[in-house]
mmCIF file of C-alpha atoms in Angstrom:
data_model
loop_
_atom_site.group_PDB
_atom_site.id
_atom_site.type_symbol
_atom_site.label_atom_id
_atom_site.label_comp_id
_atom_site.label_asym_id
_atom_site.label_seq_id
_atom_site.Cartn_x
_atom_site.Cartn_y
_atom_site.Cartn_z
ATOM 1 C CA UNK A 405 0.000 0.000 0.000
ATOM 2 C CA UNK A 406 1.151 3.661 -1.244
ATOM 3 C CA UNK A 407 0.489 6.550 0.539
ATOM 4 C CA UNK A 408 0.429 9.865 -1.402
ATOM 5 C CA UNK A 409 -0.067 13.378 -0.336
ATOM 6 C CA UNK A 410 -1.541 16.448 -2.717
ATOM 7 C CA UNK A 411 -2.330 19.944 -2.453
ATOM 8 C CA UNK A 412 -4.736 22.440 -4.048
ATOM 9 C CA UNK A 413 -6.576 25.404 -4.027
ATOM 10 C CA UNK A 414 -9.777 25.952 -5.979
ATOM 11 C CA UNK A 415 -9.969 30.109 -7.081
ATOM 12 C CA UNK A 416 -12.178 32.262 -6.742
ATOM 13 C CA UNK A 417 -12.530 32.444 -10.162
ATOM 14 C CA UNK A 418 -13.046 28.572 -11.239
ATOM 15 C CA UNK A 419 -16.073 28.592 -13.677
ATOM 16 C CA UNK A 420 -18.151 26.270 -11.236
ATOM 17 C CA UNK A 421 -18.595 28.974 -8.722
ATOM 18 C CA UNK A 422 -20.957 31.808 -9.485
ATOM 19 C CA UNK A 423 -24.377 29.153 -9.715
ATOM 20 C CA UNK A 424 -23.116 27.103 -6.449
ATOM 21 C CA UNK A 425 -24.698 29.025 -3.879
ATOM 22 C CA UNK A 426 -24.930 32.229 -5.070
ATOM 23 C CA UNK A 427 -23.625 34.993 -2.373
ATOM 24 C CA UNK A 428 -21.929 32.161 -0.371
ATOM 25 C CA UNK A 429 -19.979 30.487 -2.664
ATOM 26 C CA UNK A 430 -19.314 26.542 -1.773
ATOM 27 C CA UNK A 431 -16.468 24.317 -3.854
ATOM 28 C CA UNK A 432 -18.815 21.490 -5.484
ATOM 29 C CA UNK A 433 -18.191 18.120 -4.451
ATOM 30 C CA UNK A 434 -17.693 16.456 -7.616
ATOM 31 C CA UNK A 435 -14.869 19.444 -8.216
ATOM 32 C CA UNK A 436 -13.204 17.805 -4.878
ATOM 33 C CA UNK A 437 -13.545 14.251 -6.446
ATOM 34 C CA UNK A 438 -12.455 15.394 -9.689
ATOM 35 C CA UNK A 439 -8.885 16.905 -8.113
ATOM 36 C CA UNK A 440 -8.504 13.428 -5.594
ATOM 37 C CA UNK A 441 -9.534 11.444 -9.118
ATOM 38 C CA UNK A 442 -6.517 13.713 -10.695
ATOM 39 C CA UNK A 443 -4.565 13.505 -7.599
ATOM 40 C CA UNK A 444 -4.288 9.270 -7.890
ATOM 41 C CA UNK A 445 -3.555 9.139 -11.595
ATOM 42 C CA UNK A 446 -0.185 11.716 -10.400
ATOM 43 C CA UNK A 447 0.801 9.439 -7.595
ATOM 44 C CA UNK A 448 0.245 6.445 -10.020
ATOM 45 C CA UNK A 449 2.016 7.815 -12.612
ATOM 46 C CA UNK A 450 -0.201 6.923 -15.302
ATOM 47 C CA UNK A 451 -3.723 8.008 -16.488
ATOM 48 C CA UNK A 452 -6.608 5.994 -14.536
ATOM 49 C CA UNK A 453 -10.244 6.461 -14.637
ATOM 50 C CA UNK A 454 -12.631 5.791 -11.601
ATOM 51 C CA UNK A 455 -15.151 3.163 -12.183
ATOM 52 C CA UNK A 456 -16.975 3.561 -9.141
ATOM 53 C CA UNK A 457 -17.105 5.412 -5.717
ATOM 54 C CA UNK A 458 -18.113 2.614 -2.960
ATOM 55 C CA UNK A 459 -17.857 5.460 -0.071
ATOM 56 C CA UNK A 460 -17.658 8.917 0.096
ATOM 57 C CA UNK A 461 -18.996 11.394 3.154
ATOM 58 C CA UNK A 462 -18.745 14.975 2.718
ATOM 59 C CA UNK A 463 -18.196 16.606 6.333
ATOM 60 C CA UNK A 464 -17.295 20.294 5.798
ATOM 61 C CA UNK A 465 -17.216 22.408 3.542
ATOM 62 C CA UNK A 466 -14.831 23.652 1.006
ATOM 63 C CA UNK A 467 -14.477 27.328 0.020
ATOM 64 C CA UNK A 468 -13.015 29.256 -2.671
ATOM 65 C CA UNK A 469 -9.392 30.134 -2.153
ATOM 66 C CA UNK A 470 -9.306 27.682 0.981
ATOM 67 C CA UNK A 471 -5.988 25.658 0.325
ATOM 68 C CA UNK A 472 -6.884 22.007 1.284
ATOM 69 C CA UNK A 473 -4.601 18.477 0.924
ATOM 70 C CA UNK A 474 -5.639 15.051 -0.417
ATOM 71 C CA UNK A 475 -4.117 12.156 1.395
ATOM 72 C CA UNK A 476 -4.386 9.317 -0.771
ATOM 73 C CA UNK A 477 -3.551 5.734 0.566
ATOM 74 C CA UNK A 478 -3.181 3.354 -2.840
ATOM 75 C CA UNK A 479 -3.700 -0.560 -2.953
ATOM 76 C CA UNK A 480 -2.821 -1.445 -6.332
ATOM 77 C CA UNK A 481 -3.080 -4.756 -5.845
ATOM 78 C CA UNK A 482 -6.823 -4.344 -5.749
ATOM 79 C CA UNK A 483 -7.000 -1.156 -7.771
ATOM 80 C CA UNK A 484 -8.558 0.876 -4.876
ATOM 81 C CA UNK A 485 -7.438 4.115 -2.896
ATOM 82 C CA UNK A 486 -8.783 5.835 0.499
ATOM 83 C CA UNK A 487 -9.064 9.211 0.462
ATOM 84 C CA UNK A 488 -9.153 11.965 2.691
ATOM 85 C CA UNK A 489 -9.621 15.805 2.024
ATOM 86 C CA UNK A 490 -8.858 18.176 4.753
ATOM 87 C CA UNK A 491 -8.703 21.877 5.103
ATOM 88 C CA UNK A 492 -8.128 24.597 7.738
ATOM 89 C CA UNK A 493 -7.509 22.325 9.890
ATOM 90 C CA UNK A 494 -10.357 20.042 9.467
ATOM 91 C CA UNK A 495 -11.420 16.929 7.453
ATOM 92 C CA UNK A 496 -13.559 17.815 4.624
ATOM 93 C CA UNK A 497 -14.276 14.389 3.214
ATOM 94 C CA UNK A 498 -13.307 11.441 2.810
ATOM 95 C CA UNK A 499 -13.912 8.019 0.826
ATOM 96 C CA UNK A 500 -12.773 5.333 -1.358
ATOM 97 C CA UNK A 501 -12.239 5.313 -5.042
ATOM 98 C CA UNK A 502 -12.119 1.449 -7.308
ATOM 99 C CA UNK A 503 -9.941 2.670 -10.639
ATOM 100 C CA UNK A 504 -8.736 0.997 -13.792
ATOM 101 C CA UNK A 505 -6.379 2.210 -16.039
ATOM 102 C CA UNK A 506 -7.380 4.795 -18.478
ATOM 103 C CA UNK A 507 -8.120 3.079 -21.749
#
């Protein structure tokens, strides 16, 4: 098992923004996924695609221009990675991705 640390903001002027909450501004969820999804293909060092998403629990919220970290922890044996999502000090969410590699 791999364990693989990533970091990331998400700006204040990422296109998913101005319709998520209008006036309170909230980082989607599937924009979290998407960076953790991008995050495990980098510590893999090839491209993968998720085929499914067995567990995920969103506990916080993310804001614009919040830096947060992914902590990844890879079993390529059986093509699955936990992952956890934290920011200002907090866990934001966490979960468990099943991948393949990309076609």
């Amino acid at each position: 098992m791999a364990d693989h640390l990533a970091h990331g903001v998400i700006g204040a002027g990422h296109p998913c923004l101005p319709g998520h909450f209008p006036g309170h501004a909230v980082v989607p969820a599937v924009v979290l996924l998407d960076f953790a999804a991008r995050s495990l293909g980098q510590a893999l060092g090839r491209g993968v695609r998720i085929v499914a998403i067995p567990a995920v629990k969103f506990l916080r919220p993310c804001l614009p221009e919040q830096p947060f970290s992914v902590s990844l922890q890879i079993d390529e044996a059986a093509r699955t990675a936990r992952f956890s999502i934290a920011g200002a000090g907090a866990e934001l969410a966490n979960g468990r991705f099943e991948y393949a590699d990309a076609a």
